[in-house]
mmCIF file of C-alpha atoms in Angstrom:
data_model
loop_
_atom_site.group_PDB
_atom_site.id
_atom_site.type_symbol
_atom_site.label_atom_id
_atom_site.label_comp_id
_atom_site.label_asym_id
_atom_site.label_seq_id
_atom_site.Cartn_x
_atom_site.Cartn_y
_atom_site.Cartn_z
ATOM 1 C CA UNK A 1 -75.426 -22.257 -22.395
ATOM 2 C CA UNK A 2 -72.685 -23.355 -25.209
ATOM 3 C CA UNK A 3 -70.075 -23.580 -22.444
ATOM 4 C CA UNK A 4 -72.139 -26.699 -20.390
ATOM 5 C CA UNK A 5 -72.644 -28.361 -23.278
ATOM 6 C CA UNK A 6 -70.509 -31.884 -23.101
ATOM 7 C CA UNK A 7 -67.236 -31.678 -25.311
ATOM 8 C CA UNK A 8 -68.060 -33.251 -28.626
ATOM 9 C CA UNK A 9 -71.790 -31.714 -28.779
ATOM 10 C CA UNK A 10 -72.342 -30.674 -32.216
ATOM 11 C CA UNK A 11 -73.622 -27.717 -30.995
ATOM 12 C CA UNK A 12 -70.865 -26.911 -29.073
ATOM 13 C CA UNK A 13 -68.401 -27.706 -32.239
ATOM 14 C CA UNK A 14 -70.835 -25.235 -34.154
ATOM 15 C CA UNK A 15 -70.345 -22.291 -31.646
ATOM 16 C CA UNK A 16 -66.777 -22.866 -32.205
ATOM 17 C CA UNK A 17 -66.778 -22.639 -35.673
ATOM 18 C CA UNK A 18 -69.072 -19.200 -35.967
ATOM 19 C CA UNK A 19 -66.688 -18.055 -32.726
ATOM 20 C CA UNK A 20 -63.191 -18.544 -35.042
ATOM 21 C CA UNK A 21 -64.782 -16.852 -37.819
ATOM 22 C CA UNK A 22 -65.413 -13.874 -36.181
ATOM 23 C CA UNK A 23 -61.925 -13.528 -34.548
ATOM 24 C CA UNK A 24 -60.358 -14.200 -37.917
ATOM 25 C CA UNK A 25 -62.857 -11.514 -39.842
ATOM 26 C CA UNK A 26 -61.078 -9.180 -36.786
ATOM 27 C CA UNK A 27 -57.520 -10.236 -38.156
ATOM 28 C CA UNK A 28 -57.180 -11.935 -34.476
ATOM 29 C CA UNK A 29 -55.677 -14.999 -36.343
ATOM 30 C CA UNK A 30 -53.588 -16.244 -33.705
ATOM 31 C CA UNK A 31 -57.122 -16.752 -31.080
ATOM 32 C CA UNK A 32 -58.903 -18.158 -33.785
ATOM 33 C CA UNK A 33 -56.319 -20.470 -34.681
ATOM 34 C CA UNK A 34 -56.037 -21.630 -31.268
ATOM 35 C CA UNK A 35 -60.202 -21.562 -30.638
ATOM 36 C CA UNK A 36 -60.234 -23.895 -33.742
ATOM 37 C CA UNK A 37 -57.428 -26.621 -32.848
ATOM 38 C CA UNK A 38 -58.663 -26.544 -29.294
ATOM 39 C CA UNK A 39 -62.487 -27.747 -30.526
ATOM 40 C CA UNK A 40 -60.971 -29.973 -33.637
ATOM 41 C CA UNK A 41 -58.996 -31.578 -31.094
ATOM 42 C CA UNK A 42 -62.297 -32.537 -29.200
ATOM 43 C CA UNK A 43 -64.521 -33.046 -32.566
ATOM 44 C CA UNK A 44 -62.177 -35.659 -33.596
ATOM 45 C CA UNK A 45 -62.366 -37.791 -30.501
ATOM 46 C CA UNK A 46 -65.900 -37.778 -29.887
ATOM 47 C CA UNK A 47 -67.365 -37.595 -33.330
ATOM 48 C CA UNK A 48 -67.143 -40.357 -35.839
ATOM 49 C CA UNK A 49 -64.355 -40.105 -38.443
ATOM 50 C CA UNK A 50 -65.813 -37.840 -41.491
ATOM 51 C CA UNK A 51 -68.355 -35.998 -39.304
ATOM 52 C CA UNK A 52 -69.305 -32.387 -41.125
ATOM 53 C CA UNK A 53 -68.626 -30.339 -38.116
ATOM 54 C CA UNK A 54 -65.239 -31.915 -38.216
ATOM 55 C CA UNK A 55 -64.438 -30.501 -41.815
ATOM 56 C CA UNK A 56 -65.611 -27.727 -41.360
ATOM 57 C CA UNK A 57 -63.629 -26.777 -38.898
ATOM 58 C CA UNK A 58 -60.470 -28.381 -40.901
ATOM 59 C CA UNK A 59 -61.319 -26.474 -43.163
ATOM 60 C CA UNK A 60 -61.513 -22.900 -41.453
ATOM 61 C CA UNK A 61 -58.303 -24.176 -39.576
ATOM 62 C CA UNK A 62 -56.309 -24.184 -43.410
ATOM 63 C CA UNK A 63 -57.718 -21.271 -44.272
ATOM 64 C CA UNK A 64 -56.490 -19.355 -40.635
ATOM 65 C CA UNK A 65 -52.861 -20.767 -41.646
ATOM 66 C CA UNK A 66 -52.913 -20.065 -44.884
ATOM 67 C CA UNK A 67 -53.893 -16.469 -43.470
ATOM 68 C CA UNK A 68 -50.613 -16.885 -40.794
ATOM 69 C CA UNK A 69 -48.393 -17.717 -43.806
ATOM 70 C CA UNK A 70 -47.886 -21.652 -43.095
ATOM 71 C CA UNK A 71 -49.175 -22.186 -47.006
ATOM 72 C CA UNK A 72 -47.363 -25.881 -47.256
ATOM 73 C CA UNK A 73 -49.490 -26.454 -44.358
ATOM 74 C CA UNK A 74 -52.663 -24.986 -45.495
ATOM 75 C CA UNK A 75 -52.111 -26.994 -48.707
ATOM 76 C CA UNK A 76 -51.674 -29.991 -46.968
ATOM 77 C CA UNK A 77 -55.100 -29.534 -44.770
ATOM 78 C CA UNK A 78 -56.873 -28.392 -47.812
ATOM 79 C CA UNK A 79 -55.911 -31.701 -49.571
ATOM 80 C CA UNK A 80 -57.264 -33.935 -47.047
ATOM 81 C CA UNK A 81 -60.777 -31.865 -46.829
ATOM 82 C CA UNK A 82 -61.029 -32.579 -50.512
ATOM 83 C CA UNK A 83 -60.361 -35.618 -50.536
ATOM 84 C CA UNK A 84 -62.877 -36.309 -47.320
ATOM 85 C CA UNK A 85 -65.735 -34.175 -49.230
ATOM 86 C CA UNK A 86 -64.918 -36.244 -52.267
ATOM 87 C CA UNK A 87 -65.497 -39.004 -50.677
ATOM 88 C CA UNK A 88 -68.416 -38.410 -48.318
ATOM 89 C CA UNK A 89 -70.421 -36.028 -50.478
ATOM 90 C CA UNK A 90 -69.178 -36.526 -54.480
ATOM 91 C CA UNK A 91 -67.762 -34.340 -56.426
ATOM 92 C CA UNK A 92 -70.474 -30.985 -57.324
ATOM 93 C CA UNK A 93 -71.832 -30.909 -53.705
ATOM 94 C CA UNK A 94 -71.402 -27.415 -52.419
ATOM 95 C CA UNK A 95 -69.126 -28.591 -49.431
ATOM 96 C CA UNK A 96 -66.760 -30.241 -52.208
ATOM 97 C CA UNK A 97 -66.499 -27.111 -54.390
ATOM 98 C CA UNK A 98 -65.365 -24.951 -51.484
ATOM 99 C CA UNK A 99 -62.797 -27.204 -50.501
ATOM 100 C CA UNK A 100 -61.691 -26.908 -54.324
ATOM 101 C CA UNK A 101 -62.192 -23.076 -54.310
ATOM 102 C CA UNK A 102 -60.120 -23.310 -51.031
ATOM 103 C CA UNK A 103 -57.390 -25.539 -52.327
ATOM 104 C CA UNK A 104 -56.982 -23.555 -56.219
ATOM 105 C CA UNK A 105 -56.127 -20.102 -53.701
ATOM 106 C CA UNK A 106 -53.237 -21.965 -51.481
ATOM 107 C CA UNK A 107 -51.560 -23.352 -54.243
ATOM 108 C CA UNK A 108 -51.669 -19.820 -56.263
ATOM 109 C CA UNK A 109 -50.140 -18.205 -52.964
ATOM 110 C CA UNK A 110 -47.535 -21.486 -52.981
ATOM 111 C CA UNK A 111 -46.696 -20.789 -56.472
ATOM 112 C CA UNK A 112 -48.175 -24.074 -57.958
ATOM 113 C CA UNK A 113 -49.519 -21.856 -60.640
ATOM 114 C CA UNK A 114 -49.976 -24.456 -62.926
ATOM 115 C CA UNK A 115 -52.127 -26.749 -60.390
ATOM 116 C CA UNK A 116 -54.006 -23.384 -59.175
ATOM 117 C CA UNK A 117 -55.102 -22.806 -62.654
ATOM 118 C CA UNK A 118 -56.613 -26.564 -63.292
ATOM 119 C CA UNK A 119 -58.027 -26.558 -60.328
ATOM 120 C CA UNK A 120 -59.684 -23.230 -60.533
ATOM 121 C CA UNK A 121 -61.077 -23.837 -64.134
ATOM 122 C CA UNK A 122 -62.352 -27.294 -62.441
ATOM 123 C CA UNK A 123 -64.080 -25.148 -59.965
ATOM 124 C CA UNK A 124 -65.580 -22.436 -61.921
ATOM 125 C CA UNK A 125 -67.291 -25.086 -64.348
ATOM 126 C CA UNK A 126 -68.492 -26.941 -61.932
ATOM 127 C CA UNK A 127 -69.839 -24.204 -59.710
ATOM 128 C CA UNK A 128 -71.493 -22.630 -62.628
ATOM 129 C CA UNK A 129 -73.269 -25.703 -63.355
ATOM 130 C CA UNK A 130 -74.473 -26.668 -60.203
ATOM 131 C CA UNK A 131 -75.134 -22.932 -58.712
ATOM 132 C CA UNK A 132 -75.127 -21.025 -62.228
ATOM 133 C CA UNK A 133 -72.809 -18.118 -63.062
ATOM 134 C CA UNK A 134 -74.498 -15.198 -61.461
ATOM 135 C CA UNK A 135 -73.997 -16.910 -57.575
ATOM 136 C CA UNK A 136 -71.575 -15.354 -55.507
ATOM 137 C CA UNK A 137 -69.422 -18.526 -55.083
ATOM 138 C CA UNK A 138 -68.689 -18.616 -58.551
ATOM 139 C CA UNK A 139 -67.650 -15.090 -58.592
ATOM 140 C CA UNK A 140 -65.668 -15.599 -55.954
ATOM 141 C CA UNK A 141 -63.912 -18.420 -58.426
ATOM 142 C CA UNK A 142 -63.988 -16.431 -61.309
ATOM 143 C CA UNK A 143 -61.775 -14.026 -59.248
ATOM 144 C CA UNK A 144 -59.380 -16.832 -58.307
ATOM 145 C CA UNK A 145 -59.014 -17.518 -61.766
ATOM 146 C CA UNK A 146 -58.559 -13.918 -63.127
ATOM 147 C CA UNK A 147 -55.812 -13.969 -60.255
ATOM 148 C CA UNK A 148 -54.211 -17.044 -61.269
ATOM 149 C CA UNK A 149 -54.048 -16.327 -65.247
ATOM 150 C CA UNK A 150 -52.484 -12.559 -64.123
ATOM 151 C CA UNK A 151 -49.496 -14.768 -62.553
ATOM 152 C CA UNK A 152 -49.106 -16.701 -65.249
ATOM 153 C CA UNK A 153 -49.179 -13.271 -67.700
ATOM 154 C CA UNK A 154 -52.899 -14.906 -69.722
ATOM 155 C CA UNK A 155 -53.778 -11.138 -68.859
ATOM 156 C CA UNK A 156 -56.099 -11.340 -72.368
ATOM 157 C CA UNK A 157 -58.271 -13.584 -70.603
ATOM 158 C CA UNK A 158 -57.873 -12.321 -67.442
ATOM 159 C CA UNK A 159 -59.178 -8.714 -67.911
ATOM 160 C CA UNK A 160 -62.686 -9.086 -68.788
ATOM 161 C CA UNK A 161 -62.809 -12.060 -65.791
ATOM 162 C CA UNK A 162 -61.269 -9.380 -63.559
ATOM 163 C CA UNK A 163 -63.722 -6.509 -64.609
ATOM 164 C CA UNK A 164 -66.717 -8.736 -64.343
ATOM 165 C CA UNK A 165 -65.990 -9.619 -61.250
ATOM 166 C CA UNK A 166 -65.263 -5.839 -59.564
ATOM 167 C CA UNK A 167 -68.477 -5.345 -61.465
ATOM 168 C CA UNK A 168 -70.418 -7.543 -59.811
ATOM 169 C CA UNK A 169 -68.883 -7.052 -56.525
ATOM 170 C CA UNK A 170 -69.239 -3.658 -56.208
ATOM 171 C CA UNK A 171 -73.327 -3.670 -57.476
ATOM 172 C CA UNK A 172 -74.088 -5.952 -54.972
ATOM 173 C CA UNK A 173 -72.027 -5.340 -52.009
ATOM 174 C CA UNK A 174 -70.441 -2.140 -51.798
ATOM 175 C CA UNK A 175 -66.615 -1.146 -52.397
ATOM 176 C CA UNK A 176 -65.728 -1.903 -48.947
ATOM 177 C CA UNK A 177 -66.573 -5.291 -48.765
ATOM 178 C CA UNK A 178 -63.420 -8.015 -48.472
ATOM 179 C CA UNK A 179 -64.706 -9.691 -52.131
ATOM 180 C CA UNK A 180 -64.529 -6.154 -53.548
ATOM 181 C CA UNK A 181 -61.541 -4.962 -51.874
ATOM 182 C CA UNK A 182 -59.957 -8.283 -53.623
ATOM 183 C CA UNK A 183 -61.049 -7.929 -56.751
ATOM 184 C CA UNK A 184 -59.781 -4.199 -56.918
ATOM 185 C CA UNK A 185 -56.895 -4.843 -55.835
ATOM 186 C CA UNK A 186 -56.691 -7.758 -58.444
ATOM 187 C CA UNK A 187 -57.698 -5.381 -61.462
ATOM 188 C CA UNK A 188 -55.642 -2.755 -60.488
ATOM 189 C CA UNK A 189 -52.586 -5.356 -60.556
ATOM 190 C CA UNK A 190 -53.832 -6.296 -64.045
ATOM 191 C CA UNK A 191 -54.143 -3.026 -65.157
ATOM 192 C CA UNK A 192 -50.517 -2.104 -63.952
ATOM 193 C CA UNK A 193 -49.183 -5.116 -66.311
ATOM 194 C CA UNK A 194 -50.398 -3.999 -68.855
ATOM 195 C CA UNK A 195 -49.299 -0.226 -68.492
ATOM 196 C CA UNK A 196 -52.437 1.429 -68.195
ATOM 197 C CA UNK A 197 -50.288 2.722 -64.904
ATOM 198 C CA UNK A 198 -52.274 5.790 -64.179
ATOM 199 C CA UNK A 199 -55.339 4.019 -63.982
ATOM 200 C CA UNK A 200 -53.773 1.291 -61.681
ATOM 201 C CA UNK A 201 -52.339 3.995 -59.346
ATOM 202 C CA UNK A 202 -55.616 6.050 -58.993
ATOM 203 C CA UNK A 203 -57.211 2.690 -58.020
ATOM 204 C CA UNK A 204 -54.643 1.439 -55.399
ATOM 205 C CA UNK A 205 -54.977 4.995 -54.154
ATOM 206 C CA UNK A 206 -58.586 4.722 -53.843
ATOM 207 C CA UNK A 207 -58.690 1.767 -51.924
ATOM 208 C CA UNK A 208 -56.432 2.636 -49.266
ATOM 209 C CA UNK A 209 -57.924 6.384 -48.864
ATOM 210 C CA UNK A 210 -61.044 4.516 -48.678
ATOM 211 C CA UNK A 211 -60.072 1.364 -45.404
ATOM 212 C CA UNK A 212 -57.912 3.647 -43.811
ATOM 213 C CA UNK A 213 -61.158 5.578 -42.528
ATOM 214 C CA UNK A 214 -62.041 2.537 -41.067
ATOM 215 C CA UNK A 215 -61.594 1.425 -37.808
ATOM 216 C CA UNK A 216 -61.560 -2.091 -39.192
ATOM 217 C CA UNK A 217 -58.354 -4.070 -38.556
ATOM 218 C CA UNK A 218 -59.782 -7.320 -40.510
ATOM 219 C CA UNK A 219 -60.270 -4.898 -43.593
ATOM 220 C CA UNK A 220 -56.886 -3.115 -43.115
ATOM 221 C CA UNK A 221 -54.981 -6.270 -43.201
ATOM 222 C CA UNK A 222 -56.711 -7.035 -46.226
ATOM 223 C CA UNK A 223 -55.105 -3.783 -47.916
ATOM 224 C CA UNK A 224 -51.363 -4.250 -46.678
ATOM 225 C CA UNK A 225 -50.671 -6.175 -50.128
ATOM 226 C CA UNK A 226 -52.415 -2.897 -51.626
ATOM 227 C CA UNK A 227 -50.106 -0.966 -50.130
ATOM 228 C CA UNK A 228 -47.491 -2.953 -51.078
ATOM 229 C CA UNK A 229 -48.661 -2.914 -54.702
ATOM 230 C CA UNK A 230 -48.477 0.879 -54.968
ATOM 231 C CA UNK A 231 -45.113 1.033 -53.357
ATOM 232 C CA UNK A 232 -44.029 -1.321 -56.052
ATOM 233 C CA UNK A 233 -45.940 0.694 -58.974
ATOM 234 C CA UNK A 234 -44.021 3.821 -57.970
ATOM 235 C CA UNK A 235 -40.910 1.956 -58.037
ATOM 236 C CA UNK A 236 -41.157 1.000 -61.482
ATOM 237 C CA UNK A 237 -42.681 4.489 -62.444
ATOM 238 C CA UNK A 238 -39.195 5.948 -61.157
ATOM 239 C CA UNK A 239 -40.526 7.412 -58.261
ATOM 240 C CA UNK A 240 -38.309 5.636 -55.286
ATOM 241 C CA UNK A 241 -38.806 8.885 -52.730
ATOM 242 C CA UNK A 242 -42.569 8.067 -52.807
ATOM 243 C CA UNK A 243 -42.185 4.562 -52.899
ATOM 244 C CA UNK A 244 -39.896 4.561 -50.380
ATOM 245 C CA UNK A 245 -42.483 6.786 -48.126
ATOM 246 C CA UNK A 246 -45.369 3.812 -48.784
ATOM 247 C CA UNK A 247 -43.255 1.336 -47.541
ATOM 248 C CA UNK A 248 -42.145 2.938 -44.423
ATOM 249 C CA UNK A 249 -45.932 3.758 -43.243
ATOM 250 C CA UNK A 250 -46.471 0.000 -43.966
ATOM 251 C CA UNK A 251 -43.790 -1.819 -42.498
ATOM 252 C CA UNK A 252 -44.746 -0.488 -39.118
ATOM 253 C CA UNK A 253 -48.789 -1.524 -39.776
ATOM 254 C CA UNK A 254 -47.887 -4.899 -41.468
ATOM 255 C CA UNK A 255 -46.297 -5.766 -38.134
ATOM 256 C CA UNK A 256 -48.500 -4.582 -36.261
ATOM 257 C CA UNK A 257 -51.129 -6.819 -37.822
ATOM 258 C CA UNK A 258 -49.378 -10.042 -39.269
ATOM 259 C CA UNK A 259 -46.478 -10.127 -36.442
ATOM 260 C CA UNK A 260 -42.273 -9.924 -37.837
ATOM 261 C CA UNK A 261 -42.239 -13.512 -38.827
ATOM 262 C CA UNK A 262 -45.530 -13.700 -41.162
ATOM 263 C CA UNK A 263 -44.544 -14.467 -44.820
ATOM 264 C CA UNK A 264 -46.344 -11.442 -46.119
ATOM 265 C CA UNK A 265 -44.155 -9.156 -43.746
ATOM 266 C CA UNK A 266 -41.256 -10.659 -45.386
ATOM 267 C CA UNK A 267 -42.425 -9.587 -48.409
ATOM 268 C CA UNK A 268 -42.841 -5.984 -47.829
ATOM 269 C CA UNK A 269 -39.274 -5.971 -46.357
ATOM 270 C CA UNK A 270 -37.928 -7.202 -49.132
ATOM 271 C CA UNK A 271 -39.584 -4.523 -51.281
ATOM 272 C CA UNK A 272 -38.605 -2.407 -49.317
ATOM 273 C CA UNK A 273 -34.959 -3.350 -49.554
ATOM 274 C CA UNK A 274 -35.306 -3.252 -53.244
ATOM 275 C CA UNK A 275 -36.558 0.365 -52.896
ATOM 276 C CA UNK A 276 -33.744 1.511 -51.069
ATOM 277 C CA UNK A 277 -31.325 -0.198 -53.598
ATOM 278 C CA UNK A 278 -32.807 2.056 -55.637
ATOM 279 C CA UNK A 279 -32.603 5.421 -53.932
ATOM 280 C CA UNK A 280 -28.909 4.566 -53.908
ATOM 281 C CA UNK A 281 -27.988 2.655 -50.496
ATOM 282 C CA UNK A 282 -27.023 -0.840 -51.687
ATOM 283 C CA UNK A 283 -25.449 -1.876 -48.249
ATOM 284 C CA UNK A 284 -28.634 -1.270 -46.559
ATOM 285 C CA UNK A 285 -30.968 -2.423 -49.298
ATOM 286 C CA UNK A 286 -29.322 -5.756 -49.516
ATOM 287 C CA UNK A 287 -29.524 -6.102 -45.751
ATOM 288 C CA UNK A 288 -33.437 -5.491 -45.730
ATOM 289 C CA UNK A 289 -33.318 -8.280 -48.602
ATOM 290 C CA UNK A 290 -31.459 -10.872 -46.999
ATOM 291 C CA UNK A 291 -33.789 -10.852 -44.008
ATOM 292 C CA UNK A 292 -36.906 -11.309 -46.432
ATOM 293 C CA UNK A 293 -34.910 -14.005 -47.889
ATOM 294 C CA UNK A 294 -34.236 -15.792 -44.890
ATOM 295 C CA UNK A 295 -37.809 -15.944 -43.434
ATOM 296 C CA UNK A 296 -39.291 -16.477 -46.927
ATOM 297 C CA UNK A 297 -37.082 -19.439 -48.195
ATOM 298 C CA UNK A 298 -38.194 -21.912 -45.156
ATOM 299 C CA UNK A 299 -41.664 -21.339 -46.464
ATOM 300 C CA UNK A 300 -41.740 -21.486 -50.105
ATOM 301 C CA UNK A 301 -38.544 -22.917 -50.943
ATOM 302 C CA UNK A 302 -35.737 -21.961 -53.008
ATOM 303 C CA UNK A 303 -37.655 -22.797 -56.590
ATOM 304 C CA UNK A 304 -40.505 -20.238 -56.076
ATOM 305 C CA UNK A 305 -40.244 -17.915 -58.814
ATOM 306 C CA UNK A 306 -40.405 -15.034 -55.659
ATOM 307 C CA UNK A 307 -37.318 -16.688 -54.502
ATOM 308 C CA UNK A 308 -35.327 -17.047 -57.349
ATOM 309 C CA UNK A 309 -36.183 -12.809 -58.145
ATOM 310 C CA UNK A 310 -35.319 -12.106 -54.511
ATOM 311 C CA UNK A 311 -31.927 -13.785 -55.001
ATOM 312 C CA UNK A 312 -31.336 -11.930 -57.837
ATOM 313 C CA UNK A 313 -31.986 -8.460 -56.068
ATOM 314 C CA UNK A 314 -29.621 -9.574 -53.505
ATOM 315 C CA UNK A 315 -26.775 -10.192 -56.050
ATOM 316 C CA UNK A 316 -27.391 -6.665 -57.586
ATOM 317 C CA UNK A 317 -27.202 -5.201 -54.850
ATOM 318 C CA UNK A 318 -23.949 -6.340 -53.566
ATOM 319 C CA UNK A 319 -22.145 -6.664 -57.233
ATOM 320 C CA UNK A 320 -21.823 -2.659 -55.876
ATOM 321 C CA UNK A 321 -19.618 -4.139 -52.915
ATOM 322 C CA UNK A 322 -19.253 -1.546 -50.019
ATOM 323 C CA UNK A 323 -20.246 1.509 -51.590
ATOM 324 C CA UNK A 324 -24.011 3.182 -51.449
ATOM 325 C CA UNK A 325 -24.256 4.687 -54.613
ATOM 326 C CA UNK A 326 -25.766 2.986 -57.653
#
């Protein structure tokens, strides 16, 4: 029995471990956060500094925030496993080039683009050397790269990375599966910058027709940011009635899911604001983006290129002063 073990048992740090992962797989991120600092709490005053069940669980404990939108934090935790696995194991052990996988993804959702990008060209070379280019874990890197060059608009590069990827994904695990869902949600971004918008819409479409027959809340909070994609597509396509009806069946779920005060949430209520800018109620718009504003700026600060367009919005909006009419 896990339970009698004595606190500190391996074992008993193990259990903990395969415990959070399944609660967070669930979207229960708030228990598996909790699961994880209890038993990291314990690891790290009964095992000896640098112990693997000790970064391991660090390391799931980043990932869980970066999940809860705490992405300085996540960073910061991230960091330190690297630099432990660094130390303890060199540079192309397996251990190592997770931590770097896990690091390159926080600091593309903390808008380090620049640092995301080195770091995720680090980790692709070095993963395909030491597990060769076919593994999953440097698909899964390939992916964060194709993501990471979309941001920074390298989309030449990034298409065939992107493809490849879905490709590969889909073959070997199914359309459903969280890697998949990922990288189809990733194309279809790609393919919406660079207007083959038809083809991007029929995918976001697909993927949400597909989760939503799920009864699979770890998989539908995976999909929220597809949502939010294709309320954002029909924006720009000029369609702000049925953008307008995307956001308002996701606001609901997102909240539901992430809680009112997740970054991610924030997000979607800004878009949304932005959407109902432009169906013509400024007033009420700029409200909705204020609020984003407010919970987002804490967390990313006021440089993040997210900020800076959010700000923006907000000024548009209320250049129209009291009125609702654009």
């Amino acid at each position: 029995d896990v339970a009698r073990l004595a606190p500190g048992n391996p074992t008993r740090i193990q259990s903990a471990n395969v415990a959070a992962h399944a609660l967070y797989y669930k979207g229960q991120y708030e228990q598996a956060e909790a699961l994880v600092e209890e038993r990291l709490a314990e690891a790290e005053r009964h095992l000896e500094a640098g112990h693997l069940e000790t970064s391991l669980l660090r390391a799931l404990l980043a990932v869980i925030v970066r999940q809860r939108g705490d992405l300085a934090r996540a960073v910061a935790i991230h960091e330190s496993v690297l630099a432990e696995r660094i130390d303890a194991l060199g540079p192309d052990h397996q251990q190592t080039l997770s931590a770097m996988h896990n690091l390159a993804t926080a600091l593309g959702e903390l808008g380090e683009r620049e640092r995301a990008e080195a770091m995720s060209r680090e980790t692709l070379l070095r993963r395909e050397q030491v597990l060769g280019a076919d593994h999953p874990e440097t698909v899964n890197t390939r992916n964060n790269l194709a993501a990471v060059l979309i941001q920074r608009g390298a989309l030449d590069e990034a298409e065939p990375l992107a493809r490849s990827v879905v490709e590969w994904n889909v073959a070997r695990l199914g359309p459903l599966h969280p890697n998949s869902l990922t990288a189809r949600n990733i194309l279809a971004y790609l393919l919406e910058d660079r207007g083959a918008v038809d083809e991007a819409e029929t995918l976001y479409r697909a993927i949400l027709s597909e989760v939503a027959e799920l009864d699979d809340d770890g998989l539908k909070v995976q999909v929220l940011g597809v949502a939010n994609n294709l309320g954002m597509l029909l924006l720009a396509r000029g369609r702000p009635d049925s953008a307008a009806a995307v956001f308002e069946a996701l606001l609901p779920e997102s909240e539901r899911l992430l809680g009112s005060v997740h970054p991610n949430h924030a997000i979607f209520v800004g878009n949304h604001g932005w959407c109902l800018y432009r169906l013509g109620r400024a007033r009420e718009g700029a409200e909705r983006m204020r609020a984003s504003l407010e919970s987002l700026e804490p967390v990313l600060g006021n440089e993040h290129p997210r900020i800076k367009q959010l700000v923006g919005r907000i000024a548009e909006a209320e250049s129209l002063g009291p009125g609702e009419s654009l």
